[in-house]
mmCIF file of C-alpha atoms in Angstrom:
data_model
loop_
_atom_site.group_PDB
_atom_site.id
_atom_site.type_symbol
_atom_site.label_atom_id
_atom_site.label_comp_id
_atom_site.label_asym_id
_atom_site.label_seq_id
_atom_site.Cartn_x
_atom_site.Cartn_y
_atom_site.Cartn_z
ATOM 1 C CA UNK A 1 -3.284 5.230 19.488
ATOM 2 C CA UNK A 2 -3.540 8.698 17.839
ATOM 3 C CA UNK A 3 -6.989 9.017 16.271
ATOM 4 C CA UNK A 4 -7.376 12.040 13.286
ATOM 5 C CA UNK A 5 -10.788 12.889 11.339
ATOM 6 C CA UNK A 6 -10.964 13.368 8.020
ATOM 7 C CA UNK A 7 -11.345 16.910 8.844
ATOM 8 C CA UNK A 8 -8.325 17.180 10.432
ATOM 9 C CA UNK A 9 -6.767 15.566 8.129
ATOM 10 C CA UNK A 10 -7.738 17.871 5.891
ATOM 11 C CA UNK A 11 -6.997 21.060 7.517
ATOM 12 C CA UNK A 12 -3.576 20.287 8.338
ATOM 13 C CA UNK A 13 -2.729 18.795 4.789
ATOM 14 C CA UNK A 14 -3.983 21.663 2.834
ATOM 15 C CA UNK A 15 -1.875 24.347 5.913
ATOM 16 C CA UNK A 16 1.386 22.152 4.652
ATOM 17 C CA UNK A 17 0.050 22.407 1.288
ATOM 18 C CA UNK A 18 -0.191 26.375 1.311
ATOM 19 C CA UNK A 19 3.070 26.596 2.888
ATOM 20 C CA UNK A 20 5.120 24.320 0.471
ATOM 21 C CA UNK A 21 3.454 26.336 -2.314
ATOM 22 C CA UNK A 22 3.991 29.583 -0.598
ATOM 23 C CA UNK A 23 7.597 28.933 0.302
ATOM 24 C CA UNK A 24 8.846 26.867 -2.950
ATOM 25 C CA UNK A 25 6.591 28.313 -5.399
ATOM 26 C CA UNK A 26 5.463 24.762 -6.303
ATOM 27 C CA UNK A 27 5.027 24.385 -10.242
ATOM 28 C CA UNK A 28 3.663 21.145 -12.368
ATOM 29 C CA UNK A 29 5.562 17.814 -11.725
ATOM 30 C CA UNK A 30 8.003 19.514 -9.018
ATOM 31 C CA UNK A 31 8.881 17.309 -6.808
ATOM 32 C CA UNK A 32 9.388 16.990 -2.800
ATOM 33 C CA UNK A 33 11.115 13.703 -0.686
ATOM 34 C CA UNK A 34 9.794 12.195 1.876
ATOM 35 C CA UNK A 35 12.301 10.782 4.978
ATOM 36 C CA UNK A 36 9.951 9.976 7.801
ATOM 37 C CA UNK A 37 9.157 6.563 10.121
ATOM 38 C CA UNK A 38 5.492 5.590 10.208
ATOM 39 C CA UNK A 39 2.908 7.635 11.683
ATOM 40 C CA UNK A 40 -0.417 9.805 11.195
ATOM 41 C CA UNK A 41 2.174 12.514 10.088
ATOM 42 C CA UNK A 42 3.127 10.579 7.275
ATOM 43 C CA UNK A 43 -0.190 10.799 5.797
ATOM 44 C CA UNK A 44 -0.154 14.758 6.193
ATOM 45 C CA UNK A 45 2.874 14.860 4.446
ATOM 46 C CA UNK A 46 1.868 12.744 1.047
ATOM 47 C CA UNK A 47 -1.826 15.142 0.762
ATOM 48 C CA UNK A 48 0.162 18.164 1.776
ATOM 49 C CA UNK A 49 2.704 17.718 -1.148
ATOM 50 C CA UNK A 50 -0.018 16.596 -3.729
ATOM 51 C CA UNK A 51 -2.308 19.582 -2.674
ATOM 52 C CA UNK A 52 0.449 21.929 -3.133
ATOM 53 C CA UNK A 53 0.525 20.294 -6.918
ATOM 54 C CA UNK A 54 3.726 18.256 -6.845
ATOM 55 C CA UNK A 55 4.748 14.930 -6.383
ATOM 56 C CA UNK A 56 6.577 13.168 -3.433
ATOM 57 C CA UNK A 57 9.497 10.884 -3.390
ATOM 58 C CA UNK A 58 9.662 8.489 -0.896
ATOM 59 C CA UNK A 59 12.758 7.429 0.525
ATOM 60 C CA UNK A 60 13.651 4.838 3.193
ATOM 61 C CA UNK A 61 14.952 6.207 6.816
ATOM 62 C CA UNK A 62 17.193 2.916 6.945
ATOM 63 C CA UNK A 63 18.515 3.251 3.353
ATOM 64 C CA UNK A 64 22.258 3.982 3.181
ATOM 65 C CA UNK A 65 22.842 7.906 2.855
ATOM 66 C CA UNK A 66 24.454 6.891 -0.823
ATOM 67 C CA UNK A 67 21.773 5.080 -2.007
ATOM 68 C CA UNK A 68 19.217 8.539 -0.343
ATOM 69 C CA UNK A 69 21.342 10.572 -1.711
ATOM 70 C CA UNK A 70 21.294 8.862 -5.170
ATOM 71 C CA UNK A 71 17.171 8.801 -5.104
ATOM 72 C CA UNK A 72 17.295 12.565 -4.271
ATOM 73 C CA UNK A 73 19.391 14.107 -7.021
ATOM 74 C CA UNK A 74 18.528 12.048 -9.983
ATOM 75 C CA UNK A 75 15.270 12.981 -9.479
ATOM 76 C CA UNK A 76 15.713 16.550 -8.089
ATOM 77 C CA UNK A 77 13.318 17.197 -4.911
ATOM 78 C CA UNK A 78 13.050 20.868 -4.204
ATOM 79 C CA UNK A 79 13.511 19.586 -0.762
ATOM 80 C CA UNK A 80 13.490 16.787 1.628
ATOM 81 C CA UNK A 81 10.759 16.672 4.380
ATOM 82 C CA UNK A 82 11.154 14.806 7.931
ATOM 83 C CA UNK A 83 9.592 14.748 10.929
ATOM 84 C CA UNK A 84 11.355 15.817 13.775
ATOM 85 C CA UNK A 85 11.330 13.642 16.714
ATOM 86 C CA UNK A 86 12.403 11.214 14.841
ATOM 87 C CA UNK A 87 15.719 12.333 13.965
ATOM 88 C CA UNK A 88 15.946 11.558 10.006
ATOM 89 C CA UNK A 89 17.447 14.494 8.068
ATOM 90 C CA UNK A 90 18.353 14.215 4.115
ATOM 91 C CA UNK A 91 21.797 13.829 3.048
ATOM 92 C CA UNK A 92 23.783 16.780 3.552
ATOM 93 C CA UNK A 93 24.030 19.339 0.703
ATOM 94 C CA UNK A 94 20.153 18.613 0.352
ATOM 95 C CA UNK A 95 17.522 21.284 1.733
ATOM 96 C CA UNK A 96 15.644 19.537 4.641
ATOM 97 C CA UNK A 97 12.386 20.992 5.914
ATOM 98 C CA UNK A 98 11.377 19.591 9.789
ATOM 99 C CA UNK A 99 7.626 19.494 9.348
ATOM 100 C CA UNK A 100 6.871 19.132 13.227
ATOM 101 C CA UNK A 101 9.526 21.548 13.908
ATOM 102 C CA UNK A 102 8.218 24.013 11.752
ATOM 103 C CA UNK A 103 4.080 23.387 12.623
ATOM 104 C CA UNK A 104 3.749 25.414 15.511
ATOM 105 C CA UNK A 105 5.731 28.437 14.148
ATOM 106 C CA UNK A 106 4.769 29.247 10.451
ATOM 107 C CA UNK A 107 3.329 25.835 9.062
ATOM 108 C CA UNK A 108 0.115 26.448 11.216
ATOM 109 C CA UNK A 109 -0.776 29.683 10.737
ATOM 110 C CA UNK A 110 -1.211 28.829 7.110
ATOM 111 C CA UNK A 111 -4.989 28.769 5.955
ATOM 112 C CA UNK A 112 -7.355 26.213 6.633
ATOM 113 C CA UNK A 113 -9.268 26.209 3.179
ATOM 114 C CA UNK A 114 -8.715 24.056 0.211
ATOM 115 C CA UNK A 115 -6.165 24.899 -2.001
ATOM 116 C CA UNK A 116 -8.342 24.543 -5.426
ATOM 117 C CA UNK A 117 -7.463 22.069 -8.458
ATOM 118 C CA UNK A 118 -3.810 22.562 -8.904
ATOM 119 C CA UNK A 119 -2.744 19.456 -10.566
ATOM 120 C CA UNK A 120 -3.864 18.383 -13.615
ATOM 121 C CA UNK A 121 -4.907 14.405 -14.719
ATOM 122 C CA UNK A 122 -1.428 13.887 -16.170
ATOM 123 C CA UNK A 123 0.933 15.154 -13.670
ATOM 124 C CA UNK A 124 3.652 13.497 -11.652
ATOM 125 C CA UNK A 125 1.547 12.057 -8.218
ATOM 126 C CA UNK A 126 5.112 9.934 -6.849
ATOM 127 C CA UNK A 127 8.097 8.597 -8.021
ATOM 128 C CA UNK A 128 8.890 5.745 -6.676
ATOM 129 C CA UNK A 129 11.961 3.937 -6.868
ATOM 130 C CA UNK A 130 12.526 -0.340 -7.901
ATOM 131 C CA UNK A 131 15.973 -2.062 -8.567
ATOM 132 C CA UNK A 132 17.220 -0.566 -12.334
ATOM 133 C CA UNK A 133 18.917 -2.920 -14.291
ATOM 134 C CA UNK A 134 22.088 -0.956 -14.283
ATOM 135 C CA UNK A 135 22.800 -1.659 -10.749
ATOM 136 C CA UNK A 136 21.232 1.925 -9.630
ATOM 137 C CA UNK A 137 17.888 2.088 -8.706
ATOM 138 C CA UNK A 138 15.346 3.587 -11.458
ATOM 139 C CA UNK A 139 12.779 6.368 -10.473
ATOM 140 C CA UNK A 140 8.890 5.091 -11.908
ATOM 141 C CA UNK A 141 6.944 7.952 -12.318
ATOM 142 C CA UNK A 142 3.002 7.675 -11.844
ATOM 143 C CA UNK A 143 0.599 10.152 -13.247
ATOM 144 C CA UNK A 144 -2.816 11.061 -11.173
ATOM 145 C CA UNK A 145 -4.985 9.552 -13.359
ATOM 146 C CA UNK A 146 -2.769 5.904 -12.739
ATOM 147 C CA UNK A 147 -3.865 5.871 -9.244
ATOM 148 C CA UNK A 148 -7.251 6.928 -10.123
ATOM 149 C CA UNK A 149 -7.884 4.536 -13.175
ATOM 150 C CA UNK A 150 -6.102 1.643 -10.165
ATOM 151 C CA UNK A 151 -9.030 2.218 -7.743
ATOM 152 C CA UNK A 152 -11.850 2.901 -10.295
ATOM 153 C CA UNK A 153 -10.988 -0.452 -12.344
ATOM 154 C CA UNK A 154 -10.997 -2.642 -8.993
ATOM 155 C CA UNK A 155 -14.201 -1.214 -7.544
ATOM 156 C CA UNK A 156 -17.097 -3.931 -9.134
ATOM 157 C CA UNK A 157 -14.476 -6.479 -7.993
ATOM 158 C CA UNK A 158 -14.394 -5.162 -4.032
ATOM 159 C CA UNK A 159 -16.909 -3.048 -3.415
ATOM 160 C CA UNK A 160 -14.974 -0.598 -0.641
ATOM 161 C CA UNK A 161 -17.077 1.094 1.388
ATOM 162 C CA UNK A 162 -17.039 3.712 4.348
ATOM 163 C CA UNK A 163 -16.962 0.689 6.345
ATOM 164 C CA UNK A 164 -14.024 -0.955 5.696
ATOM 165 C CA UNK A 165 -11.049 -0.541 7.888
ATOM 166 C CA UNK A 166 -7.526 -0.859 6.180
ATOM 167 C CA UNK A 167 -3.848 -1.497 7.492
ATOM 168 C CA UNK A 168 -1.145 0.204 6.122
ATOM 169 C CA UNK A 169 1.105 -2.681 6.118
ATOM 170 C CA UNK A 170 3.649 -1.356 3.504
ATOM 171 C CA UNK A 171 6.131 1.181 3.436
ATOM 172 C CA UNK A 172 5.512 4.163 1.150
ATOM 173 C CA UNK A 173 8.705 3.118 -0.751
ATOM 174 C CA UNK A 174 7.089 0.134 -2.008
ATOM 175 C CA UNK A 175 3.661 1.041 -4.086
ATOM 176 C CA UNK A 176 1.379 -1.140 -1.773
ATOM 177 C CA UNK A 177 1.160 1.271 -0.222
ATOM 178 C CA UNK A 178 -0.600 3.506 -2.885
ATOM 179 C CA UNK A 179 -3.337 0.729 -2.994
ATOM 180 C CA UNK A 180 -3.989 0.676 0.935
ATOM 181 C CA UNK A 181 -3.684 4.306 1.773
ATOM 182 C CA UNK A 182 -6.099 5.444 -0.982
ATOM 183 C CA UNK A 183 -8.442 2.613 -0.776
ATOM 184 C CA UNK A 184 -9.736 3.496 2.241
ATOM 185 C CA UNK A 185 -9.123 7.103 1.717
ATOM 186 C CA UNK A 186 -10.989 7.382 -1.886
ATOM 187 C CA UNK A 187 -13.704 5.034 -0.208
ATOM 188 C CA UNK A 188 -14.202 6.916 3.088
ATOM 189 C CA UNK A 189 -13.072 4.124 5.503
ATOM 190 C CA UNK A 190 -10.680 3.959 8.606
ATOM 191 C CA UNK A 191 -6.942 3.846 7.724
ATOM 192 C CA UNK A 192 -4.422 2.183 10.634
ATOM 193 C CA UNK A 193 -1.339 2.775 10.070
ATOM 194 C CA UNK A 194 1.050 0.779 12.788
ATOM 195 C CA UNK A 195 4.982 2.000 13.297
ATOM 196 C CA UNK A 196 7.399 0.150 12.277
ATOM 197 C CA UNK A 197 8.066 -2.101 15.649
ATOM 198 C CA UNK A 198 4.192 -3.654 15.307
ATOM 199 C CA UNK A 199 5.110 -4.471 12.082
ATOM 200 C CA UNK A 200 8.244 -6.434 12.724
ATOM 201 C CA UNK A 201 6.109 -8.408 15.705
ATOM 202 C CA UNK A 202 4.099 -10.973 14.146
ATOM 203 C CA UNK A 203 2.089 -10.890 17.225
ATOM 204 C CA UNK A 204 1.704 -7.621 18.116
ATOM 205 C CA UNK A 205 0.551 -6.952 14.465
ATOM 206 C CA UNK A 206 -2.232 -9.813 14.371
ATOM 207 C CA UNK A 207 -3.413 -7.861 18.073
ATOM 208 C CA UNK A 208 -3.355 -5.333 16.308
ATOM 209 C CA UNK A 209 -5.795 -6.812 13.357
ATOM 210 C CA UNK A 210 -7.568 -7.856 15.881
ATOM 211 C CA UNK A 211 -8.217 -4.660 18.192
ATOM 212 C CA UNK A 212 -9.011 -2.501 15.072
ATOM 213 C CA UNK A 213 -11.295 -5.073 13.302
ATOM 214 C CA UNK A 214 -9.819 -4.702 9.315
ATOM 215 C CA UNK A 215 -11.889 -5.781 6.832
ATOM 216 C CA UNK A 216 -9.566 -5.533 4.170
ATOM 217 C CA UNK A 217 -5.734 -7.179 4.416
ATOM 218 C CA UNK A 218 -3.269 -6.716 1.641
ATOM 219 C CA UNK A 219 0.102 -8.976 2.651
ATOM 220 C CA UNK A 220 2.606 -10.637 0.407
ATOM 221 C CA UNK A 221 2.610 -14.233 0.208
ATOM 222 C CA UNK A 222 6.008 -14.668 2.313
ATOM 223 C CA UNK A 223 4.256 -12.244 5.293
ATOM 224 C CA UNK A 224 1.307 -14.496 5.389
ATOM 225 C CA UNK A 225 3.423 -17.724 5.554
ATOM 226 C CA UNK A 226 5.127 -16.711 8.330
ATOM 227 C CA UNK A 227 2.179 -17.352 10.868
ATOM 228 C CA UNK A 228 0.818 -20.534 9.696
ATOM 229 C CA UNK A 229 1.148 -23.565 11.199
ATOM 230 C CA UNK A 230 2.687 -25.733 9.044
ATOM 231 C CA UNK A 231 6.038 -23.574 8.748
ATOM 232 C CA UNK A 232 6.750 -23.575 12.222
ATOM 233 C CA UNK A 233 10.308 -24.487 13.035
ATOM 234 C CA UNK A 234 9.823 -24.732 17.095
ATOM 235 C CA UNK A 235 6.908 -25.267 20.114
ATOM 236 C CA UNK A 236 7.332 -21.629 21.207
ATOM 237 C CA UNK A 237 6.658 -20.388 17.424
ATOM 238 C CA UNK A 238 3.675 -23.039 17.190
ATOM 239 C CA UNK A 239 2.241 -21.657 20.201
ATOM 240 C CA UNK A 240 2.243 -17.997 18.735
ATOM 241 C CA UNK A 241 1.020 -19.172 15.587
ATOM 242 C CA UNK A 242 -1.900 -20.663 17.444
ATOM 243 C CA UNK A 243 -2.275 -16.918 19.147
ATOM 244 C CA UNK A 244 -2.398 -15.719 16.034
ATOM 245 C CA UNK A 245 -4.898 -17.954 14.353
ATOM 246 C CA UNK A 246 -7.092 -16.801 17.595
ATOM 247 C CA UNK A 247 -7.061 -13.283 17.034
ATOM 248 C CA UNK A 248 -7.852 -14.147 13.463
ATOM 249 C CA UNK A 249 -11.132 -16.576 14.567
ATOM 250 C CA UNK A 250 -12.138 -13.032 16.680
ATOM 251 C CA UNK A 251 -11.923 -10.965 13.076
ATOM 252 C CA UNK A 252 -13.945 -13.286 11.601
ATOM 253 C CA UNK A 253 -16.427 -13.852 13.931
ATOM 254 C CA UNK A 254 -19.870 -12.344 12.105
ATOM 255 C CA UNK A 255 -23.031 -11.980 14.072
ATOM 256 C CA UNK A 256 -26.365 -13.144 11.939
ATOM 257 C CA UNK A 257 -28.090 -10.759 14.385
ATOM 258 C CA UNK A 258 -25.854 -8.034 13.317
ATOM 259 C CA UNK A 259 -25.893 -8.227 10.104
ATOM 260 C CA UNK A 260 -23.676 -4.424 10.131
ATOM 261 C CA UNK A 261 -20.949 -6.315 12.331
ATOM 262 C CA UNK A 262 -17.543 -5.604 10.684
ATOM 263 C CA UNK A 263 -15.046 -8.457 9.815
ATOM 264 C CA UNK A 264 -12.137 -9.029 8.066
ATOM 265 C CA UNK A 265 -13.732 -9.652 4.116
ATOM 266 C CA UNK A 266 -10.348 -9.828 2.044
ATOM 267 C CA UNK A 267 -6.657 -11.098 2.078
ATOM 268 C CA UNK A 268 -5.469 -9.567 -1.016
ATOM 269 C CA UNK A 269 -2.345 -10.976 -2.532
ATOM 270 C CA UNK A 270 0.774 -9.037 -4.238
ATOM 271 C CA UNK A 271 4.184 -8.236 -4.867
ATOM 272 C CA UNK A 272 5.413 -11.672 -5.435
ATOM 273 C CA UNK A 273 4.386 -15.213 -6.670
ATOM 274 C CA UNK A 274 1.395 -17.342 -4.227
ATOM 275 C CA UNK A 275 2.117 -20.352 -3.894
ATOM 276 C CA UNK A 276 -1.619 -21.567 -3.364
ATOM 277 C CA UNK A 277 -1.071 -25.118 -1.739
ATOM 278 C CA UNK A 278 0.733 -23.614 0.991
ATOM 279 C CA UNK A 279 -2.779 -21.969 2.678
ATOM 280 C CA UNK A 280 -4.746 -25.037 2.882
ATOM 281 C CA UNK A 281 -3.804 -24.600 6.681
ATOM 282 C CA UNK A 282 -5.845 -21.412 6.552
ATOM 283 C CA UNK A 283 -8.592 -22.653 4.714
ATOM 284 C CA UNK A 284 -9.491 -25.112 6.715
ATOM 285 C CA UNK A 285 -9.656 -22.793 9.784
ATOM 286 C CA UNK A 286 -11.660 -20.117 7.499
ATOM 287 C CA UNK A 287 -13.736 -21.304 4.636
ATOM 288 C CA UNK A 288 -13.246 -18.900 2.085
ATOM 289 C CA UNK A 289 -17.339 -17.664 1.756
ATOM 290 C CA UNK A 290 -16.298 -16.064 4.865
ATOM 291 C CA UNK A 291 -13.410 -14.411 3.581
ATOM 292 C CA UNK A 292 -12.478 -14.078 0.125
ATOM 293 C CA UNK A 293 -8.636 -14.808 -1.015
ATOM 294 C CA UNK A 294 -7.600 -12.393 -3.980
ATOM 295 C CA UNK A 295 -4.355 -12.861 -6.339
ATOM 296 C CA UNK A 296 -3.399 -9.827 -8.154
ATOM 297 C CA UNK A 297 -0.032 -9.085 -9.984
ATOM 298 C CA UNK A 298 1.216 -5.798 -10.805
ATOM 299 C CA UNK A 299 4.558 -3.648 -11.068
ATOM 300 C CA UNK A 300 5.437 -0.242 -10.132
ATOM 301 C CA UNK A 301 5.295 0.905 -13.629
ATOM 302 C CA UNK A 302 1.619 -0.158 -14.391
ATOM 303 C CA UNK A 303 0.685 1.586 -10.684
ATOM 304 C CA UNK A 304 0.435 -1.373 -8.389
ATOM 305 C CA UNK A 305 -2.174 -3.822 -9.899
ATOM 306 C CA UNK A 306 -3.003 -5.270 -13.274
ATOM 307 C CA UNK A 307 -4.881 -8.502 -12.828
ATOM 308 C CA UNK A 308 -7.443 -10.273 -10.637
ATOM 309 C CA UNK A 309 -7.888 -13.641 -9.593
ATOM 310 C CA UNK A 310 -9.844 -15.016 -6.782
ATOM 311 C CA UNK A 311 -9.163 -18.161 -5.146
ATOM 312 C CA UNK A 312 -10.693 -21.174 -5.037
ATOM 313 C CA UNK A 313 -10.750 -24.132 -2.608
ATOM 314 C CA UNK A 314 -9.535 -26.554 -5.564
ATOM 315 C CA UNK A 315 -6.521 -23.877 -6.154
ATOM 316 C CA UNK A 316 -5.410 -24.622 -2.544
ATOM 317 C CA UNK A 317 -6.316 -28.021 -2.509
ATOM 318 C CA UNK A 318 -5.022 -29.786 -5.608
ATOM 319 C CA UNK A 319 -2.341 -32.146 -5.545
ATOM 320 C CA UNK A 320 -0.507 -30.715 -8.994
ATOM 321 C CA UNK A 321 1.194 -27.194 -7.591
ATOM 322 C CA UNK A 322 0.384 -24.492 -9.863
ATOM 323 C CA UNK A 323 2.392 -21.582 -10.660
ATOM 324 C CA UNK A 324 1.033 -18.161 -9.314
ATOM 325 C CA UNK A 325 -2.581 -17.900 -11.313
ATOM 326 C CA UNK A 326 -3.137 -14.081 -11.823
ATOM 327 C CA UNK A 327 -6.442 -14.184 -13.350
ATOM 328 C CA UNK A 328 -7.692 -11.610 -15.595
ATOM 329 C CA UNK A 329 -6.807 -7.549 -16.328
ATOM 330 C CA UNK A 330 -8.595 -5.537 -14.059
ATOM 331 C CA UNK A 331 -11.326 -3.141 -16.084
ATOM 332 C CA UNK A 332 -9.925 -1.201 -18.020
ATOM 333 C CA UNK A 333 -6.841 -2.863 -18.839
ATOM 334 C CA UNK A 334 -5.365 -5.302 -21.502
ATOM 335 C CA UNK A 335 -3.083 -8.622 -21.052
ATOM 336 C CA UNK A 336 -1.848 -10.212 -23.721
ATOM 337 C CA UNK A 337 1.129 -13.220 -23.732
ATOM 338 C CA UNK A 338 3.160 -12.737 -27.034
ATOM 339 C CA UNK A 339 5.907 -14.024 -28.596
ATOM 340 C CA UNK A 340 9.506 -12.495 -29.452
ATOM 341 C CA UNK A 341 8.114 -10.903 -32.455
ATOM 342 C CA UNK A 342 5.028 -9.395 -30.268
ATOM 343 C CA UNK A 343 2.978 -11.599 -31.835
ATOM 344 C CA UNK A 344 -0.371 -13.512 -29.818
ATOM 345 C CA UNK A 345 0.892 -16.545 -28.306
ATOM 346 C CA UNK A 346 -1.288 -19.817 -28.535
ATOM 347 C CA UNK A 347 -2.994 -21.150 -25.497
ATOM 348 C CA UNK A 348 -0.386 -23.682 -23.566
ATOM 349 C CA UNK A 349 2.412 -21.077 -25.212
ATOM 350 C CA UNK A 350 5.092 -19.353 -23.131
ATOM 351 C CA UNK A 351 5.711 -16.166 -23.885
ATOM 352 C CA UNK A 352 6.148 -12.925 -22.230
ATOM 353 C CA UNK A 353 3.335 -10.553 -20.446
ATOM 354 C CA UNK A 354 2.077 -7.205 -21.691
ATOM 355 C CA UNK A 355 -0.392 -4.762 -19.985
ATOM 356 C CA UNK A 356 -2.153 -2.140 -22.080
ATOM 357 C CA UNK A 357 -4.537 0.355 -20.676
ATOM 358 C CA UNK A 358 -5.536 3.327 -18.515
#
């Protein structure tokens, strides 16, 4: 239940972001890790990095010290920061920087003030790291202008607002993440950002939905399974489900008197394939002109999301089950289904997917 302004957020990102500048001597497209559980911290950390003008790496607490240790060198952090109380520390051999250790002593009496411009369009914002096809894991660098060209090209589609209110359901090792922190950042909404054992607690994380009032959802398909109805395997998981659904029905609720009431708006989609018959459960608790359903399929290397598609009640409801529909590019970028010489495939074709674009 920590609560931190804008302002604050500010001021404390751009004191980490003098220090790491003042104490590294930060250049274009260095690079810093990232070892740290969930918190408001973790936040401070990824603006404190990027206003120092590098990028950060983030790497998994509960990851082997191998596979950490693996991330780290290939792609050569000038250091690993973590968070104190929690106990994480980098592999050893690799310079480790306590940030909440080190706040009270020099971090803090670092200015206040804005650091200025120091990254350009085309430098490295993260590298992020997905399963290489040589059995180690590959690093995916993203560029500033990725992440902005991501939010810019899904704006018409969503409309964010100051109003929304966004969980943080994902770690920062997976690139949801980039999508939910810096759509309500970029947008000037609330960000709540639950540890790690609210997220492993269906119900405490559906309270937690509910308490906070989010308007905007982002969940793979598998995580919103797992509290509907029809996949309950026992009574006792039925009757959480049904606590569940509850907390949802309080979301939703939307005043006509108040017509600035906030509700939950969208369940966006991602990170693997919807299988759309499986919500008719939902639907028929929540019609979807109350909240929308959104399909969007991405990779790390195209920064998080490519295409759109919102869902329909015949999606859900037809008897023929349809692959995953993914719609249409998002503005700004290109799809195209071509054949093994890269040539356009004809409608009812197979062929393979390719993304152009900003």
């Amino acid at each position: 239940d920590i609560e931190m302004s804008y302002a604050e957020l500010n001021i404390r990102s751009n004191q980490l972001g003098h220090y790491l500048l003042r104490r590294y001597q930060m250049k274009k497209d260095d690079l810093i890790g990232i070892i740290a559980d969930r918190s408001e911290w973790m936040i401070v950390l990824i603006l404190g990095i990027l206003k120092s003008g590098g990028g950060y790496v983030p790497v998994d607490p509960e990851y082997p010290e191998d596979r950490q240790r693996y991330m780290l060198e290939d792609s050569a952090v000038r250091c690993v920061l973590t968070i104190g109380s929690e106990g994480h520390t980098a592999p050893s051999g690799i310079t480790c920087l306590d940030v909440q250790g080190a706040w009270n002593g020099e971090i803090a009496m670092e200015p206040a003030e804005d650091l200025g411009a120091l990254c350009q369009p085309e430098d490295t914002a993260y590298v992020i790291y997905t399963s290489g096809s040589t059995g180690h894991p590959k690093g995916v660098i993203v560029e500033h202008r990725n992440v902005v060209s991501l939010m810019v090209n899904s704006q018409s589609r969503f409309k964010f607002t100051t109003q929304d209110i966004w969980l943080m359901a994902h770690s920062c090792v997976f690139d949801f993440s980039v999508w939910e922190m810096y759509g309500a950042l970029l947008y000037g909404g609330q960000l709540v950002v639950p540890n790690w054992s609210t997220l492993k607690d269906i119900g405490k994380l559906y309270e937690l939905i509910d308490k906070h009032k989010i308007t905007v959802l982002n969940q793979t398909p598998s995580a919103f399974y797992s509290f509907l109805a029809q996949n309950s395997t026992s009574q006792a998981s039925l009757e959480l489900n049904q606590d569940i659904m509850q907390a949802f029905t309080s979301v939703v609720k939307f005043s006509l008197m108040e017509q600035n009431s906030t509700c939950l708006r969208l369940i966006i989609f991602g990170g693997e394939a919807l299988h759309m018959y499986r919500l008719k459960p939902w639907i028929s608790r929540f019609p979807l002109d109350s909240i929308r359903l959104i399909n969007m399929y991405g990779i790390t290397e195209i920064t998080v999301h490519a295409s759109y598609y919102e869902l329909k009640a015949a999606d859900i409801l037809s008897e023929e089950h349809f692959g995953s529909i993914i719609g249409r590019g998002l503005d700004g970028i290109q799809v195209y289904v071509l054949d093994t010489n890269r040539c356009l495939c004809p409608v009812g074709v197979s062929g393979e997917l390719y993304i152009g674009g900003s």
